[in-house]
mmCIF file of C-alpha atoms in Angstrom:
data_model
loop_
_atom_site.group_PDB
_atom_site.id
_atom_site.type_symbol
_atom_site.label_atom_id
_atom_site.label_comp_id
_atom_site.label_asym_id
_atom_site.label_seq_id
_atom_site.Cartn_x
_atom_site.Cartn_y
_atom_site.Cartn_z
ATOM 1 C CA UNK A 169 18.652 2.471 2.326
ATOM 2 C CA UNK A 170 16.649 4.948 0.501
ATOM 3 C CA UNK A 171 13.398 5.589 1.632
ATOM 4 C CA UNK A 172 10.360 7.753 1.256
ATOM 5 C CA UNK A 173 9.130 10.531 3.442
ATOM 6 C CA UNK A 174 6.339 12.111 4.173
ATOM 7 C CA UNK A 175 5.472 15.602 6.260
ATOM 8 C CA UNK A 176 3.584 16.221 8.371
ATOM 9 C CA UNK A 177 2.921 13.512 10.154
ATOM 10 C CA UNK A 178 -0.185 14.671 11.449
ATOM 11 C CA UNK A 179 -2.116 17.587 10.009
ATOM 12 C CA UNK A 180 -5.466 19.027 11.700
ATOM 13 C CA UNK A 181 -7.535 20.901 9.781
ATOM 14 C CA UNK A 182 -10.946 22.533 9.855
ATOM 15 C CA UNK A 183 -13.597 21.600 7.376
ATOM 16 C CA UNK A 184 -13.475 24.037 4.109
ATOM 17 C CA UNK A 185 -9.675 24.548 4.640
ATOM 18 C CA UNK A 186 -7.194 23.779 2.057
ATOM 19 C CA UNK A 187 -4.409 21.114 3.063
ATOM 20 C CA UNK A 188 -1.472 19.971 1.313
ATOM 21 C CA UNK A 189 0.486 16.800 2.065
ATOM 22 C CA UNK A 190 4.430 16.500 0.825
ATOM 23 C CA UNK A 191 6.295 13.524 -0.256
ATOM 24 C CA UNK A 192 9.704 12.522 -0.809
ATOM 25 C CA UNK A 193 10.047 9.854 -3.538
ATOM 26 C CA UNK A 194 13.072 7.928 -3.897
ATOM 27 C CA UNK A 195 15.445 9.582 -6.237
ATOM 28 C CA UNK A 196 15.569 7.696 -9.500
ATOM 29 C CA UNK A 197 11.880 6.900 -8.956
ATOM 30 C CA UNK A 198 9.781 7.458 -12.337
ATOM 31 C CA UNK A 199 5.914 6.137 -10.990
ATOM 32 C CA UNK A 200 4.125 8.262 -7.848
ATOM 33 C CA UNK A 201 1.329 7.440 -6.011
ATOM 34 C CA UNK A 202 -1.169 8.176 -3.141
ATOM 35 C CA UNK A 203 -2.960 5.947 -1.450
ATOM 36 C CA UNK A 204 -5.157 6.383 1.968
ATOM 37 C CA UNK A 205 -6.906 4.362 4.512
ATOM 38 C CA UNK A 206 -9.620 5.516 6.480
ATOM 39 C CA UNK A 207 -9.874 4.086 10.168
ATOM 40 C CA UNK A 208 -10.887 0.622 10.249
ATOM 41 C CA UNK A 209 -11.070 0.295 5.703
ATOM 42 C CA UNK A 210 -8.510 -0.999 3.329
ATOM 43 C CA UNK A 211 -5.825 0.836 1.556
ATOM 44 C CA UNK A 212 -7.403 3.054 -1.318
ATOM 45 C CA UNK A 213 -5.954 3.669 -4.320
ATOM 46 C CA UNK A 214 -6.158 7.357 -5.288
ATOM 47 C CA UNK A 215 -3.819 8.625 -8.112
ATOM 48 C CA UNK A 216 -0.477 7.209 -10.194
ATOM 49 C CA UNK A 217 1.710 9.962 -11.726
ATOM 50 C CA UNK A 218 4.116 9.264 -14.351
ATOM 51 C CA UNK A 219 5.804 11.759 -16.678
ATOM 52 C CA UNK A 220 4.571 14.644 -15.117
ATOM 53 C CA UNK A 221 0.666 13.869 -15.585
ATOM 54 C CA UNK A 222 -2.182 11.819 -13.625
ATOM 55 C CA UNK A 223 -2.218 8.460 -15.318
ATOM 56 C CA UNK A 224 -5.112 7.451 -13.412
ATOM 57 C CA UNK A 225 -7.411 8.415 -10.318
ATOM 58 C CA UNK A 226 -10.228 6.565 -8.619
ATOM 59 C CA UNK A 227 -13.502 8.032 -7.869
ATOM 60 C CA UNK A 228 -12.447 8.897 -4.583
ATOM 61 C CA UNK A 229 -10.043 11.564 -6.588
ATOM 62 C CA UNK A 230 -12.579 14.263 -7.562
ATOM 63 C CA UNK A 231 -11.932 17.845 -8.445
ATOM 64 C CA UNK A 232 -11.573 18.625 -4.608
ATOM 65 C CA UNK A 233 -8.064 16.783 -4.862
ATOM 66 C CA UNK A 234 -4.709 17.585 -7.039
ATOM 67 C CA UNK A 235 -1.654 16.426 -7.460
ATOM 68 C CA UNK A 236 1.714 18.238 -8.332
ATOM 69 C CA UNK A 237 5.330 17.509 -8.712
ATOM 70 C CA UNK A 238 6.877 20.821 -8.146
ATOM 71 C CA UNK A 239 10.560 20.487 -8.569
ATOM 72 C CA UNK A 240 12.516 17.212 -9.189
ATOM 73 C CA UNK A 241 11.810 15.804 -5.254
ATOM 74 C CA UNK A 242 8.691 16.536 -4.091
ATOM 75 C CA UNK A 243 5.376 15.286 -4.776
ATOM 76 C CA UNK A 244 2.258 16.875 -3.171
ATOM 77 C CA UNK A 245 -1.336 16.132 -2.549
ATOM 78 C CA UNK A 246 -3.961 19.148 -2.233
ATOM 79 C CA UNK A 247 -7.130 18.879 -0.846
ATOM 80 C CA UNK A 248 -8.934 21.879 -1.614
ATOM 81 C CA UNK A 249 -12.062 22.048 0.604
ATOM 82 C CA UNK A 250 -11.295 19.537 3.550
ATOM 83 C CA UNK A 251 -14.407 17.643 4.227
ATOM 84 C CA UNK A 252 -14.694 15.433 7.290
ATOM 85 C CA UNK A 253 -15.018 12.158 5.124
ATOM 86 C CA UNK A 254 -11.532 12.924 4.082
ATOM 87 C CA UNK A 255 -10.161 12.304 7.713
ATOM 88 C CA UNK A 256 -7.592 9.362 7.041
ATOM 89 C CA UNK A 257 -3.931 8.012 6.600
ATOM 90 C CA UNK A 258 -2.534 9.448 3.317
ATOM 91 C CA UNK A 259 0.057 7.127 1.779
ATOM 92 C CA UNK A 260 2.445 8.185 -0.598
ATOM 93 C CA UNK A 261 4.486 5.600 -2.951
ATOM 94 C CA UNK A 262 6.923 5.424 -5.733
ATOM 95 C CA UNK A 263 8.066 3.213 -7.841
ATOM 96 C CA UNK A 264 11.110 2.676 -10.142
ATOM 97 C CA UNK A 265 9.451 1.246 -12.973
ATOM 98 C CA UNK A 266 5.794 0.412 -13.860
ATOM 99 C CA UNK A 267 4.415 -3.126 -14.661
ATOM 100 C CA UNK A 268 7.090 -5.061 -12.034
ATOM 101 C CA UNK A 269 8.170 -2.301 -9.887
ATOM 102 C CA UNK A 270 7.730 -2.241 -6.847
ATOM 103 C CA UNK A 271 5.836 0.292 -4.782
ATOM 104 C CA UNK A 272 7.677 1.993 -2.092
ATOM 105 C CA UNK A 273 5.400 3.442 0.514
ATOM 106 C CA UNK A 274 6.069 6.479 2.811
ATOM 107 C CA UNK A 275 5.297 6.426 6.535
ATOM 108 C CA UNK A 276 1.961 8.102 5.847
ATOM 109 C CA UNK A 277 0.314 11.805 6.659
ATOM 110 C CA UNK A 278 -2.713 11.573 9.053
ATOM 111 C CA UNK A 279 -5.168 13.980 7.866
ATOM 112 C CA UNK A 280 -7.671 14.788 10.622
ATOM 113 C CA UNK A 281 -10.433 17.426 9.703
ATOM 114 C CA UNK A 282 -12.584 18.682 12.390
ATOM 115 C CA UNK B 641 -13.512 -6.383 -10.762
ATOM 116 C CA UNK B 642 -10.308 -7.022 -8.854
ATOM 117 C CA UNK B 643 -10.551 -7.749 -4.972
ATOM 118 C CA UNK B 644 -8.489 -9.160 -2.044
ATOM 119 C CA UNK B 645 -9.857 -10.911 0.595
ATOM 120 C CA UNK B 646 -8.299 -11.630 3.858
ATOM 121 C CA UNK B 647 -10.227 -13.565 5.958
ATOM 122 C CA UNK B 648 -8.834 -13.116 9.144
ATOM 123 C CA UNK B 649 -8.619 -9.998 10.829
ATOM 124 C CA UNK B 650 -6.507 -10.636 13.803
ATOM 125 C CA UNK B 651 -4.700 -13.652 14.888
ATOM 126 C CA UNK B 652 -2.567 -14.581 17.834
ATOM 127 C CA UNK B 653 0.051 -16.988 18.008
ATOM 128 C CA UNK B 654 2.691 -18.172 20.011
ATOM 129 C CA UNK B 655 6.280 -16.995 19.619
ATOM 130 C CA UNK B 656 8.201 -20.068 18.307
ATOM 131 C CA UNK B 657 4.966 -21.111 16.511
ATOM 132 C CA UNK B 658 4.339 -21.629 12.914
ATOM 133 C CA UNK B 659 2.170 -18.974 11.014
ATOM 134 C CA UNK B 660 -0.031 -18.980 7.528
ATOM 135 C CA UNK B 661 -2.041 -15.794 6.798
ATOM 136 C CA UNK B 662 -4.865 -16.423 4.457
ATOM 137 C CA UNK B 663 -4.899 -13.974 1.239
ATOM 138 C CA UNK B 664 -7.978 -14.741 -1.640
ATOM 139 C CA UNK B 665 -7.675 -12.474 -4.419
ATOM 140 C CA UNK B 666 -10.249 -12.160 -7.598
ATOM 141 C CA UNK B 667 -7.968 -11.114 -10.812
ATOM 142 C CA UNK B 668 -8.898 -11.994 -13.991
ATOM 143 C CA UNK B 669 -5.835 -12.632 -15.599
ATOM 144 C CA UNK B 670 -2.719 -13.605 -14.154
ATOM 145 C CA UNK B 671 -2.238 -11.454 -11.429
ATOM 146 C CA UNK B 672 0.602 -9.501 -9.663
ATOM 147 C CA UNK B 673 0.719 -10.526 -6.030
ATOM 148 C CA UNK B 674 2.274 -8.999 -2.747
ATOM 149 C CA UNK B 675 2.537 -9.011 0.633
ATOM 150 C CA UNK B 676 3.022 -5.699 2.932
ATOM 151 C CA UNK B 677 3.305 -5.498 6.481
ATOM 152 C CA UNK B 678 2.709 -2.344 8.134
ATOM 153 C CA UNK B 679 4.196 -1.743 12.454
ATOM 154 C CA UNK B 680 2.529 0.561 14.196
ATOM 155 C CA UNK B 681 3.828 4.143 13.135
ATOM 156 C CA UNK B 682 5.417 3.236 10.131
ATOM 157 C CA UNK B 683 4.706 3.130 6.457
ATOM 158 C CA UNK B 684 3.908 -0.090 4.558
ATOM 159 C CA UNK B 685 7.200 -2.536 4.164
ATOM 160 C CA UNK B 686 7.448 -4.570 1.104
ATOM 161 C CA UNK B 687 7.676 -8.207 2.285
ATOM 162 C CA UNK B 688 7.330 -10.607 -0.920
ATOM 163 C CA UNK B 689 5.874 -10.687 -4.325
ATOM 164 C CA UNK B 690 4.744 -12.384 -7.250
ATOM 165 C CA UNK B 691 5.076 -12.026 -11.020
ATOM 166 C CA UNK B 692 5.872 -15.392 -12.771
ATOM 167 C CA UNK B 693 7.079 -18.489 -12.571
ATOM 168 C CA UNK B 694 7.513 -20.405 -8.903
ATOM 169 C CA UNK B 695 4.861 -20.315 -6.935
ATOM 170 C CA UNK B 696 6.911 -20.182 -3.820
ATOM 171 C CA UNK B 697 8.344 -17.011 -3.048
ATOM 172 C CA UNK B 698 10.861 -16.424 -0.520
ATOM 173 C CA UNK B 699 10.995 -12.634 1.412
ATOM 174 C CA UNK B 700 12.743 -10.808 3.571
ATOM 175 C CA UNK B 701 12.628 -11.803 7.628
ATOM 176 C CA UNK B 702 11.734 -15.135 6.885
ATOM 177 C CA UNK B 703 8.315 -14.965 5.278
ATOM 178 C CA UNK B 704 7.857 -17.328 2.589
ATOM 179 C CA UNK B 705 3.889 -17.256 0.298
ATOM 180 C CA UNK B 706 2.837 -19.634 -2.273
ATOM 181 C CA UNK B 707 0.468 -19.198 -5.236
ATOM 182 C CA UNK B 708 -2.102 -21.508 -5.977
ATOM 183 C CA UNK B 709 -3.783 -20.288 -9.324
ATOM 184 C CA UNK B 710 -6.494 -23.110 -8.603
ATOM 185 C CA UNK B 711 -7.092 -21.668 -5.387
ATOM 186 C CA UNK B 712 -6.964 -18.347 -6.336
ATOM 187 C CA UNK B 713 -5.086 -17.899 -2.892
ATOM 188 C CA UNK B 714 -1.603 -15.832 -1.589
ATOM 189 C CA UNK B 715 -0.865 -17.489 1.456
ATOM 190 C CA UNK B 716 1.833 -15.780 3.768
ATOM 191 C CA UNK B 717 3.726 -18.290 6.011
ATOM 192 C CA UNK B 718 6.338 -17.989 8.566
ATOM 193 C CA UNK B 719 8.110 -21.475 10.060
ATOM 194 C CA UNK B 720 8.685 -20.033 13.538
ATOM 195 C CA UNK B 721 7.588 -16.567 14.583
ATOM 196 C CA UNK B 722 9.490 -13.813 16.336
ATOM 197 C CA UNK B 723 7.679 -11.475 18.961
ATOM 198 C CA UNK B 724 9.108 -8.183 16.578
ATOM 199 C CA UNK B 725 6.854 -10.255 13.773
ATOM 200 C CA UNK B 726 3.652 -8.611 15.737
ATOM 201 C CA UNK B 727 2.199 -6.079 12.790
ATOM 202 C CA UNK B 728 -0.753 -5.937 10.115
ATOM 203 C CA UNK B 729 0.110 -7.998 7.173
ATOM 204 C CA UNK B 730 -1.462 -6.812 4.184
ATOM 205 C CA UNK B 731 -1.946 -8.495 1.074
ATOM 206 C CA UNK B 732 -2.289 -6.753 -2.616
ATOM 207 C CA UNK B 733 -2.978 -7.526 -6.048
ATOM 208 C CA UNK B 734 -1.404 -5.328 -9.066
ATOM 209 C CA UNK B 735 -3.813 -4.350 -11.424
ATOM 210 C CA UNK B 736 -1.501 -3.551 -14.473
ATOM 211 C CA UNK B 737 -2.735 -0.697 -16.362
ATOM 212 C CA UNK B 738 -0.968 1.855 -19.048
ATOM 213 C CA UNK B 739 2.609 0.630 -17.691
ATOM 214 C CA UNK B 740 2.259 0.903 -14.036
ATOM 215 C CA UNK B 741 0.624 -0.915 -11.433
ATOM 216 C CA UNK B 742 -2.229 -0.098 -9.256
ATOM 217 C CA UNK B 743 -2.634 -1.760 -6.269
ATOM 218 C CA UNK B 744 -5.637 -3.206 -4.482
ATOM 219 C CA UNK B 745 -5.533 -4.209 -1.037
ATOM 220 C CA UNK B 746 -6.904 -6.368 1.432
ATOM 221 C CA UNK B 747 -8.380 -5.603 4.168
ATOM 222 C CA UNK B 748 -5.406 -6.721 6.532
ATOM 223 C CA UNK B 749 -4.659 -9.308 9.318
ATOM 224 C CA UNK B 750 -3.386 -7.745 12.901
ATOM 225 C CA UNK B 751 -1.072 -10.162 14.176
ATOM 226 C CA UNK B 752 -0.503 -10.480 17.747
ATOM 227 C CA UNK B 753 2.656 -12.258 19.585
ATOM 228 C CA UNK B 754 2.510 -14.168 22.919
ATOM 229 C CA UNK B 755 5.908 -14.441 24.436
#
């Protein structure tokens, strides 16, 4: 069964440092997503991405954060300047379609900036 | 504004034993409706969902969830649990926007086996 994948697992950082996070959609996915949870919260929303562009971010998603989709399989997530706030699990998910599709979710990056 | 609310946080029950997990959303219009469950390690599984039409929903290892509109409620429930059942069980509404949905979660229920 197809699924998606994240890497790394675990990332450790140090405040200020840039960090990226990779996904694997599924293949004939169209609709990308990251989501995180920090330790003992809910699952944010962050960003969608459809057709090569954000379709929308929460307020959480400031100009610290980007997303890309470099080639036709990866997706990433850049954190510019790590802050310790951004310590968390970072979900990515895809979807095949939009208004009934359903999300996929990855196994999930945790970010820990020290 | 959309929200989820799952009042319990962790439950224990009984292998063999019946289970209902308690999901409240807040959606003004009809809403999209799922049910995740996350084990420890991996990502979040899909288990059941929502769109239209009956209100009982059947999903994968057993689960089952019914939608009561009036009660603006999601319940998750299982007939007879299995100890590989133990997980967080989180619940999510789909806020359709611009052709995709976002999703809004609960806060999730940690669900603990007894043999």
């Amino acid at each position: 069964e197809p699924e998606v994948t994240q890497t790394p697992s675990h990332q450790v950082t140090q405040m200020g440092q840039e960090v990226i996070l990779r996904c694997v959609p599924i293949s004939n996915h169209l609709y990308f997503y990251w989501y995180r949870q920090i330790l003992g919260q809910k699952v944010e929303f962050l960003v969608s991405f459809y057709n090569n562009e954000i379709s929308e971010k929460s307020e959480i998603f400031d100009d610290q954060f980007s997303v890309e989709r470099p080639d036709g399989s990866n997706f990433t997530l850049k954190i510019r300047s790590t802050k310790l706030e951004d310590s968390a699990m970072y979900f990515c998910a895809s979807s095949e379609r939009g208004p009934r599709g359903e999300q996929y979710f990855g196994p999930g990056t945790r970010l820990t900036v020290t | 504004a959309q929200s989820v609310t799952q009042p319990d946080i962790h439950i224990t029950v009984s292998e063999g034993a019946s289970l209902e997990l308690r999901c409240n959303y807040s959606y003004g219009a009809t809403p999209y409706l799922f049910w995740y469950v996350q084990s420890p390690g991996q990502g979040l599984q899909l288990l059941l969902k929502y769109f239209s039409g009956d209100t009982l929903v059947q999903g994968i290892k057993g689960f089952e969830a019914e939608f009561k509109r009036s009660q603006s409620s999601f319940n998750l429930r299982k007939p007879s649990v299995h100890w590989s059942d133990a997980a967080e069980y989180f619940c999510a509404v789909g806020r359709f926007s611009g052709g995709y949905n976002k999703l809004i979660f609960g806060a999730g229920t940690r669900l603990a086996v007894h043999p």
